[in-house]
Amino acid sequence: MKNNNRLIKTIYMAGRKSATALLLLVAGIAGNAWAQNPLIMDQFTADPSARVFGDRIYVYPSHDIYCSENNGRKNWFCMPDYHVFSSTDLQEWTDHGMILSQEDVPWGDPDANSMWAPDAIERNGKYYFYFPTRIKDASAGESGFSIGVAIADNPEGPFEPQQEPIKGVQGIDPNVFIDKDGQAYLYWSQGKIFGAKLKDNMLELASEPKVFEVPQKGHIEGPWVFERNGKYYLTYPHVANNTERLEYATGNNPLGPFEHQGVIMDESPNNTWTNHHSITEFRDQYLLFYHDSELSPNFDKNRSIRADSLFFTEDGLIEKVIPTHRGVGITDSSNKIQFDRYSERSEFGVSIRFVDTTDTFQGWKVVLEEPEAWVKYNSVDFASAKSKIAKFRARSSGGGMLQLMTGRKEELLSEVEIEENSKWKIYTAPVQKEVKGIQDLILKLKNGDKVEVDWLTLE
Ligand code: FUB
């Protein structure tokens, strides 16, 4: 878990707790603690565009819902509005609520459910939110999609949409990049990837659109451009085989030419047809935000956003990112530690299942099926309080004993007997050792039969 640990150090140094607590208190909003993948566990989210504004990281995703017969197109994307989420520590994500609905877009079809992948950027104290949707007048444009802008004084909105979409742009998946010299660029896709300069007002094109032919074959969309050490990275989902994978090209200029370099992330292990991403640096660590449909295993158009750390080689090439359950950020020991989002596990006797297959937002449980089976969960922060009690939400068909240990030296922290009971129960046990700092934890079945654990916490 070298990825996670590098990021952890940085965030820890930044004194994250006081800042989060204060901000949430002042703003009067509730933080939602989800440090793992997926990042948001109470609604479907997709197409995450992550941006750092001030000391917070904001994610502007699309919002997937499930369309019924009478609302939108059944078994297709159903995307009526946008929410924005933010965090100071990649652990607690605050949902700032709906920032734009299809009903509020003067030029958009209010029933299209086509508020696809957006992006947002700051310029001179204003926040510009770029979004695609279907045009009210169906005769306009080949795909029926155009891209509009909504403006706000704050990253959380409220965003006020412009009366008309951006002239000369047909397509989806807007992405905005502002270069070091202050020139802004808009990228978008429609079968191919397009890019053009933006005027200073951020609302109109300042040059003819350029088409980027990387790669030559296979569906391509979702551009995301950034600059690092003078190199410009054009990154994009591309169907090289059956479903989308994330690839990239590099060049010396924001409008190319770009040369194809390789794959950032392979196709989804869950067969999700789309992937859509953004790459952002937060506190000296590059992060890849992307999506998958792990919360909706039977319908890949209800997706969930995720994040993992991203690294470069010395030559500035992007190292392939392997999706993790654990994600990024540190989990406070007093929060629910979701061991099903493990960092490592024994090669035997462990399975991960939904707590309730009819309500996947309840998340997963870990099932320890054999004595000595274990799961490891990296980076739990014990700084906030001395833990005295361990609480386990567990159940077991035959009873068994669980042990909780620190990851490095395998010191026993707590052990608890789980009785034979098909009902979920909270079991408590004393914490036997004082723990300090950031630790990895191991949860092991010492003896007994199948034991299921939903979460545990240390108080
Ligand atoms: O979310 C709808 C569309 O699916 C996006 O605009 C594409 O990039 C793909 O993720």
Short mmCIF file of N, CA and C in Angstrom, two decimals, residues 36 141 218-219 396 447:
data_model
loop_
_atom_site.label_atom_id
_atom_site.label_comp_id
_atom_site.label_asym_id
_atom_site.label_seq_id
_atom_site.Cartn_x
_atom_site.Cartn_y
_atom_site.Cartn_z
N GLN A 36 -13.55 5.19 1.98
CA GLN A 36 -13.14 4.11 1.10
C GLN A 36 -13.82 4.23 -0.27
N GLY A 141 -28.39 20.10 -34.05
CA GLY A 141 -27.20 19.26 -33.77
C GLY A 141 -27.42 17.79 -34.04
N GLY A 218 -11.84 2.92 -32.34
CA GLY A 218 -12.52 2.60 -31.08
C GLY A 218 -13.12 3.84 -30.45
N HIS A 219 -14.28 3.67 -29.79
CA HIS A 219 -14.99 4.79 -29.18
C HIS A 219 -14.09 5.52 -28.18
N SER A 396 -22.99 -14.57 13.54
CA SER A 396 -22.30 -15.82 13.19
C SER A 396 -23.28 -16.98 13.19
N ASN A 447 -10.93 -18.54 16.17
CA ASN A 447 -11.47 -19.90 16.09
C ASN A 447 -12.96 -19.83 15.85
#
